[in-house]
């Protein structure tokens, strides 16, 4: 789906933690300008002086649906996530509070991921029927992408949590990706039902029982299946999911480094590199995390998206577009309805 074509500046704006991330205001403001030009209204939360200075770099930004909201504090990347409890004026807390109060449709942050999760959970609470929220992310796969969760919110989990995440991810893909009946795979060390840890075996049995009740369970999948696109959704615990995500991102960088070295190793290789440059550029874009913008913290009673601290303007823009689509698609009410029907 073309996100930009589907959006309009009508309705609630998206609250962006414009002070968060490794590089502070510059990529956040540039990303917000790009999103605003695509039709998304954005609230830039942070130091007004710094934000107005950045906005001044973009001619015509004054006519865009952008508004600066004051926040006199920001939780740094090296600080504790628990600080959100006492630092009410921190930019991420301002963002989630505006969503809670109905002044914003969603909160987006490229800042401290733990602080974003803590702020969202404390401010929004959980959807009724969800024991633990999860980080839902997308990974490039053959023919498109694979949706992975949990990508790091919960290291220690129960089988019931993963069954809930399977249902949450199913509704998410129906709303945002128009997938009518997405398949669910359970990450394990073998495809056979009896393979895996005690947790995996217990989760497999539970998902098998729930097949056809809001979940289209495929069965166990292995690590390679994530990139083969064997299933639309892959469910695992947050510890394993985060390792998988970081490994994939790291391997992609190393692999392209190897390709670059190989193509520059000789005159013939350099000539060959010119011939495949366009194809390699397209491949690099598919594997670039900024393509997906940010990951949703799914299961809380509000929309919150968490991006990379090193995010560039493209990632910020795409995160804002995805957040706007989630709101316009009524993702949260549909998630609540799905669990209400289950109950």
Short mmCIF file of N, CA and C in Angstrom, two decimals, residues 95-212:
data_model
loop_
_atom_site.label_atom_id
_atom_site.label_comp_id
_atom_site.label_asym_id
_atom_site.label_seq_id
_atom_site.Cartn_x
_atom_site.Cartn_y
_atom_site.Cartn_z
N UNK A 95 4.99 13.25 25.05
CA UNK A 95 4.38 12.60 23.88
C UNK A 95 3.28 11.63 24.28
N UNK A 96 3.58 10.71 25.18
CA UNK A 96 2.59 9.71 25.55
C UNK A 96 1.42 10.35 26.29
N UNK A 97 1.70 11.40 27.05
CA UNK A 97 0.61 12.06 27.79
C UNK A 97 -0.37 12.73 26.81
N UNK A 98 0.15 13.30 25.73
CA UNK A 98 -0.73 13.93 24.74
C UNK A 98 -1.60 12.89 24.04
N UNK A 99 -1.06 11.70 23.83
CA UNK A 99 -1.86 10.62 23.25
C UNK A 99 -2.96 10.23 24.23
N UNK A 100 -2.60 10.08 25.49
CA UNK A 100 -3.56 9.69 26.52
C UNK A 100 -4.69 10.72 26.64
N UNK A 101 -4.33 11.99 26.49
CA UNK A 101 -5.31 13.07 26.64
C UNK A 101 -6.12 13.31 25.37
N UNK A 102 -5.80 12.58 24.30
CA UNK A 102 -6.54 12.74 23.06
C UNK A 102 -6.08 13.89 22.20
N UNK A 103 -4.90 14.44 22.49
CA UNK A 103 -4.35 15.55 21.71
C UNK A 103 -3.46 15.08 20.58
N UNK A 104 -3.08 13.79 20.61
CA UNK A 104 -2.24 13.22 19.55
C UNK A 104 -2.72 11.80 19.28
N UNK A 105 -2.48 11.34 18.05
CA UNK A 105 -2.94 10.01 17.65
C UNK A 105 -1.98 8.92 18.07
N UNK A 106 -0.68 9.24 18.11
CA UNK A 106 0.33 8.24 18.42
C UNK A 106 1.59 8.95 18.88
N UNK A 107 2.43 8.20 19.58
CA UNK A 107 3.74 8.71 20.02
C UNK A 107 4.82 7.96 19.25
N UNK A 108 5.79 8.71 18.73
CA UNK A 108 6.92 8.13 17.99
C UNK A 108 8.21 8.64 18.61
N UNK A 109 9.15 7.73 18.85
CA UNK A 109 10.43 8.14 19.43
C UNK A 109 11.58 7.33 18.85
N UNK A 110 12.66 8.01 18.53
CA UNK A 110 13.91 7.37 18.14
C UNK A 110 14.89 7.40 19.30
N UNK A 111 14.39 7.73 20.48
CA UNK A 111 15.22 7.85 21.66
C UNK A 111 15.35 6.55 22.43
N UNK A 112 15.54 6.67 23.71
CA UNK A 112 15.76 5.54 24.62
C UNK A 112 14.59 4.55 24.51
N UNK A 113 14.86 3.36 23.96
CA UNK A 113 13.77 2.40 23.73
C UNK A 113 13.14 1.92 25.03
N UNK A 114 13.96 1.70 26.04
CA UNK A 114 13.42 1.27 27.33
C UNK A 114 12.54 2.33 27.96
N UNK A 115 12.96 3.59 27.83
CA UNK A 115 12.17 4.69 28.38
C UNK A 115 10.85 4.83 27.61
N UNK A 116 10.90 4.63 26.30
CA UNK A 116 9.68 4.72 25.50
C UNK A 116 8.70 3.62 25.90
N UNK A 117 9.20 2.40 26.07
CA UNK A 117 8.34 1.29 26.51
C UNK A 117 7.75 1.57 27.88
N UNK A 118 8.60 2.03 28.80
CA UNK A 118 8.13 2.29 30.16
C UNK A 118 7.09 3.40 30.19
N UNK A 119 7.34 4.47 29.44
CA UNK A 119 6.41 5.59 29.41
C UNK A 119 5.07 5.17 28.82
N UNK A 120 5.12 4.40 27.73
CA UNK A 120 3.88 3.95 27.09
C UNK A 120 3.08 3.03 28.00
N UNK A 121 3.77 2.12 28.66
CA UNK A 121 3.08 1.17 29.55
C UNK A 121 2.48 1.88 30.76
N UNK A 122 3.24 2.80 31.35
CA UNK A 122 2.76 3.52 32.53
C UNK A 122 1.61 4.46 32.17
N UNK A 123 1.69 5.09 31.01
CA UNK A 123 0.69 6.09 30.62
C UNK A 123 -0.57 5.45 30.06
N UNK A 124 -0.40 4.44 29.19
CA UNK A 124 -1.54 3.85 28.50
C UNK A 124 -2.15 2.66 29.24
N UNK A 125 -1.30 1.89 29.92
CA UNK A 125 -1.77 0.61 30.45
C UNK A 125 -1.87 -0.41 29.33
N UNK A 126 -2.34 -1.61 29.65
CA UNK A 126 -2.42 -2.69 28.66
C UNK A 126 -3.84 -2.86 28.15
N UNK A 127 -3.95 -3.35 26.92
CA UNK A 127 -5.24 -3.76 26.38
C UNK A 127 -5.77 -4.89 27.26
N UNK A 128 -7.04 -4.85 27.57
CA UNK A 128 -7.64 -5.90 28.39
C UNK A 128 -7.47 -7.25 27.71
N UNK A 129 -6.89 -8.20 28.44
CA UNK A 129 -6.64 -9.52 27.88
C UNK A 129 -5.21 -9.73 27.45
N UNK A 130 -4.39 -8.66 27.47
CA UNK A 130 -2.97 -8.76 27.10
C UNK A 130 -2.14 -8.68 28.38
N UNK A 131 -1.36 -9.72 28.63
CA UNK A 131 -0.54 -9.74 29.84
C UNK A 131 0.73 -8.91 29.70
N UNK A 132 1.38 -8.99 28.54
CA UNK A 132 2.61 -8.23 28.31
C UNK A 132 2.63 -7.69 26.88
N UNK A 133 2.92 -6.42 26.69
CA UNK A 133 3.07 -5.91 25.33
C UNK A 133 4.37 -6.41 24.72
N UNK A 134 4.46 -6.37 23.40
CA UNK A 134 5.65 -6.84 22.69
C UNK A 134 6.08 -5.82 21.66
N UNK A 135 7.34 -5.86 21.28
CA UNK A 135 7.84 -5.03 20.19
C UNK A 135 7.67 -5.81 18.90
N UNK A 136 6.89 -5.27 17.99
CA UNK A 136 6.64 -5.90 16.69
C UNK A 136 7.47 -5.16 15.64
N UNK A 137 8.28 -5.93 14.91
CA UNK A 137 9.14 -5.32 13.90
C UNK A 137 9.02 -6.07 12.59
N UNK A 138 9.58 -5.49 11.53
CA UNK A 138 9.54 -6.12 10.21
C UNK A 138 10.96 -6.41 9.73
N UNK A 139 11.11 -7.55 9.07
CA UNK A 139 12.41 -7.93 8.52
C UNK A 139 12.24 -8.29 7.05
N UNK A 140 13.20 -7.90 6.20
CA UNK A 140 13.08 -8.20 4.77
C UNK A 140 13.09 -9.71 4.54
N UNK A 141 12.26 -10.16 3.63
CA UNK A 141 12.16 -11.59 3.32
C UNK A 141 11.87 -11.77 1.84
N UNK A 142 12.02 -12.97 1.36
CA UNK A 142 11.73 -13.27 -0.04
C UNK A 142 10.26 -12.96 -0.33
N UNK A 143 10.04 -12.11 -1.29
CA UNK A 143 8.68 -11.76 -1.66
C UNK A 143 8.07 -10.65 -0.84
N UNK A 144 8.83 -10.09 0.09
CA UNK A 144 8.27 -8.99 0.89
C UNK A 144 8.93 -8.84 2.24
N UNK A 145 8.20 -9.15 3.30
CA UNK A 145 8.75 -9.00 4.65
C UNK A 145 8.14 -10.03 5.57
N UNK A 146 8.83 -10.25 6.69
CA UNK A 146 8.32 -11.11 7.76
C UNK A 146 8.16 -10.25 9.00
N UNK A 147 7.05 -10.40 9.68
CA UNK A 147 6.78 -9.66 10.91
C UNK A 147 7.25 -10.50 12.10
N UNK A 148 8.13 -9.93 12.91
CA UNK A 148 8.74 -10.65 14.04
C UNK A 148 8.35 -9.99 15.36
N UNK A 149 7.97 -10.80 16.33
CA UNK A 149 7.76 -10.32 17.69
C UNK A 149 7.89 -11.50 18.66
N UNK A 150 8.41 -11.24 19.81
CA UNK A 150 8.81 -10.00 20.43
C UNK A 150 10.27 -9.71 20.04
N UNK A 151 10.57 -8.44 19.75
CA UNK A 151 11.92 -8.06 19.35
C UNK A 151 12.72 -7.46 20.49
N UNK A 152 12.26 -7.66 21.73
CA UNK A 152 13.09 -7.20 22.83
C UNK A 152 12.42 -6.67 24.07
N UNK A 153 11.10 -6.69 24.13
CA UNK A 153 10.43 -6.12 25.31
C UNK A 153 10.41 -7.09 26.49
N UNK A 154 10.39 -8.40 26.21
CA UNK A 154 10.23 -9.40 27.29
C UNK A 154 11.23 -10.54 27.12
N UNK A 155 12.21 -10.58 28.00
CA UNK A 155 13.22 -11.65 27.93
C UNK A 155 12.66 -12.97 28.48
N UNK A 156 11.89 -12.88 29.54
CA UNK A 156 11.30 -14.07 30.16
C UNK A 156 9.80 -14.07 29.90
N UNK A 157 9.31 -15.11 29.25
CA UNK A 157 7.92 -15.11 28.83
C UNK A 157 7.21 -16.41 29.19
N UNK A 158 5.90 -16.41 28.97
CA UNK A 158 5.07 -17.59 29.12
C UNK A 158 4.42 -17.92 27.78
N UNK A 159 3.96 -19.14 27.64
CA UNK A 159 3.32 -19.56 26.40
C UNK A 159 2.10 -18.70 26.09
N UNK A 160 1.36 -18.33 27.12
CA UNK A 160 0.16 -17.52 26.91
C UNK A 160 0.50 -16.15 26.32
N UNK A 161 1.68 -15.59 26.70
CA UNK A 161 2.08 -14.31 26.14
C UNK A 161 2.25 -14.43 24.63
N UNK A 162 2.94 -15.47 24.20
CA UNK A 162 3.24 -15.61 22.77
C UNK A 162 1.97 -15.88 21.96
N UNK A 163 1.01 -16.57 22.56
CA UNK A 163 -0.27 -16.77 21.88
C UNK A 163 -1.00 -15.44 21.71
N UNK A 164 -0.92 -14.59 22.72
CA UNK A 164 -1.53 -13.26 22.62
C UNK A 164 -0.83 -12.43 21.55
N UNK A 165 0.48 -12.52 21.47
CA UNK A 165 1.23 -11.76 20.47
C UNK A 165 0.86 -12.21 19.06
N UNK A 166 0.63 -13.50 18.89
CA UNK A 166 0.23 -14.01 17.58
C UNK A 166 -1.09 -13.37 17.14
N UNK A 167 -2.01 -13.22 18.06
CA UNK A 167 -3.29 -12.60 17.72
C UNK A 167 -3.11 -11.10 17.45
N UNK A 168 -2.30 -10.43 18.27
CA UNK A 168 -2.05 -9.01 18.06
C UNK A 168 -1.42 -8.76 16.68
N UNK A 169 -0.42 -9.56 16.33
CA UNK A 169 0.26 -9.40 15.05
C UNK A 169 -0.67 -9.69 13.89
N UNK A 170 -1.57 -10.64 14.07
CA UNK A 170 -2.53 -10.98 13.01
C UNK A 170 -3.42 -9.79 12.70
N UNK A 171 -3.95 -9.15 13.74
CA UNK A 171 -4.81 -7.97 13.53
C UNK A 171 -4.00 -6.83 12.92
N UNK A 172 -2.78 -6.65 13.40
CA UNK A 172 -1.91 -5.59 12.88
C UNK A 172 -1.72 -5.72 11.38
N UNK A 173 -1.41 -6.92 10.90
CA UNK A 173 -1.19 -7.11 9.47
C UNK A 173 -2.48 -6.95 8.66
N UNK A 174 -3.59 -7.31 9.25
CA UNK A 174 -4.87 -7.10 8.56
C UNK A 174 -5.13 -5.62 8.36
N UNK A 175 -4.82 -4.81 9.37
CA UNK A 175 -5.11 -3.38 9.33
C UNK A 175 -4.11 -2.62 8.48
N UNK A 176 -2.82 -2.83 8.71
CA UNK A 176 -1.80 -2.02 8.06
C UNK A 176 -1.28 -2.58 6.75
N UNK A 177 -1.40 -3.88 6.53
CA UNK A 177 -0.85 -4.47 5.31
C UNK A 177 -1.90 -5.18 4.46
N UNK A 178 -3.16 -5.07 4.85
CA UNK A 178 -4.26 -5.67 4.07
C UNK A 178 -4.07 -7.17 3.85
N UNK A 179 -3.50 -7.87 4.82
CA UNK A 179 -3.36 -9.32 4.75
C UNK A 179 -4.55 -9.96 5.46
N UNK A 180 -5.37 -10.64 4.72
CA UNK A 180 -6.63 -11.13 5.25
C UNK A 180 -6.47 -12.24 6.28
N UNK A 181 -5.56 -13.19 6.03
CA UNK A 181 -5.41 -14.33 6.93
C UNK A 181 -3.94 -14.70 7.08
N UNK A 182 -3.13 -13.81 7.70
CA UNK A 182 -1.69 -14.05 7.78
C UNK A 182 -1.34 -15.31 8.58
N UNK A 183 -0.29 -15.97 8.14
CA UNK A 183 0.15 -17.20 8.79
C UNK A 183 1.11 -16.89 9.93
N UNK A 184 1.07 -17.74 10.95
CA UNK A 184 1.90 -17.57 12.15
C UNK A 184 2.84 -18.76 12.28
N UNK A 185 4.12 -18.46 12.47
CA UNK A 185 5.11 -19.50 12.74
C UNK A 185 5.73 -19.29 14.11
N UNK A 186 6.07 -20.38 14.76
CA UNK A 186 6.71 -20.33 16.08
C UNK A 186 8.19 -20.66 15.90
N UNK A 187 9.08 -19.76 16.27
CA UNK A 187 10.50 -19.96 16.08
C UNK A 187 11.02 -21.09 16.97
N UNK A 188 11.69 -22.06 16.34
CA UNK A 188 12.20 -23.21 17.08
C UNK A 188 13.48 -23.71 16.40
N UNK A 189 13.99 -24.84 16.88
CA UNK A 189 15.21 -25.42 16.30
C UNK A 189 14.89 -26.55 15.34
N UNK A 190 13.64 -26.71 15.00
CA UNK A 190 13.22 -27.73 14.06
C UNK A 190 11.76 -27.56 13.74
N UNK A 191 11.34 -28.05 12.57
CA UNK A 191 9.95 -27.90 12.16
C UNK A 191 9.02 -28.87 12.88
N UNK A 192 9.55 -29.97 13.39
CA UNK A 192 8.72 -30.99 14.04
C UNK A 192 8.08 -30.45 15.31
N UNK A 193 6.87 -30.92 15.58
CA UNK A 193 6.11 -30.43 16.73
C UNK A 193 6.83 -30.62 18.06
N UNK A 194 7.63 -31.68 18.15
CA UNK A 194 8.26 -32.01 19.43
C UNK A 194 9.61 -31.32 19.63
N UNK A 195 10.07 -30.54 18.64
CA UNK A 195 11.36 -29.86 18.74
C UNK A 195 11.24 -28.56 19.52
N UNK A 196 12.32 -28.22 20.26
CA UNK A 196 12.36 -26.94 20.95
C UNK A 196 12.44 -27.08 22.45
N UNK A 197 12.53 -25.93 23.11
CA UNK A 197 12.55 -25.89 24.57
C UNK A 197 11.18 -26.23 25.14
N UNK A 198 11.12 -26.37 26.45
CA UNK A 198 9.84 -26.65 27.09
C UNK A 198 8.84 -25.54 26.80
N UNK A 199 9.33 -24.29 26.77
CA UNK A 199 8.46 -23.15 26.47
C UNK A 199 7.91 -23.25 25.06
N UNK A 200 8.77 -23.58 24.09
CA UNK A 200 8.35 -23.68 22.70
C UNK A 200 7.33 -24.79 22.52
N UNK A 201 7.58 -25.93 23.14
CA UNK A 201 6.65 -27.07 23.02
C UNK A 201 5.29 -26.72 23.61
N UNK A 202 5.30 -26.03 24.76
CA UNK A 202 4.04 -25.63 25.38
C UNK A 202 3.31 -24.60 24.52
N UNK A 203 4.07 -23.64 23.96
CA UNK A 203 3.46 -22.62 23.11
C UNK A 203 2.90 -23.24 21.84
N UNK A 204 3.63 -24.21 21.27
CA UNK A 204 3.17 -24.89 20.06
C UNK A 204 1.80 -25.54 20.30
N UNK A 205 1.68 -26.23 21.41
CA UNK A 205 0.41 -26.90 21.71
C UNK A 205 -0.72 -25.89 21.87
N UNK A 206 -0.43 -24.75 22.50
CA UNK A 206 -1.45 -23.73 22.71
C UNK A 206 -1.86 -23.08 21.38
N UNK A 207 -0.88 -22.76 20.54
CA UNK A 207 -1.19 -22.16 19.25
C UNK A 207 -1.96 -23.14 18.36
N UNK A 208 -1.64 -24.41 18.46
CA UNK A 208 -2.36 -25.42 17.68
C UNK A 208 -3.83 -25.47 18.11
N UNK A 209 -4.10 -25.35 19.41
CA UNK A 209 -5.47 -25.34 19.90
C UNK A 209 -6.23 -24.10 19.42
N UNK A 210 -5.49 -22.98 19.30
CA UNK A 210 -6.12 -21.72 18.93
C UNK A 210 -6.20 -21.51 17.42
N UNK A 211 -5.68 -22.45 16.65
CA UNK A 211 -5.74 -22.34 15.19
C UNK A 211 -7.19 -22.21 14.72
N UNK A 212 -7.45 -21.19 13.92
CA UNK A 212 -8.81 -20.96 13.44
C UNK A 212 -9.62 -20.07 14.35
#
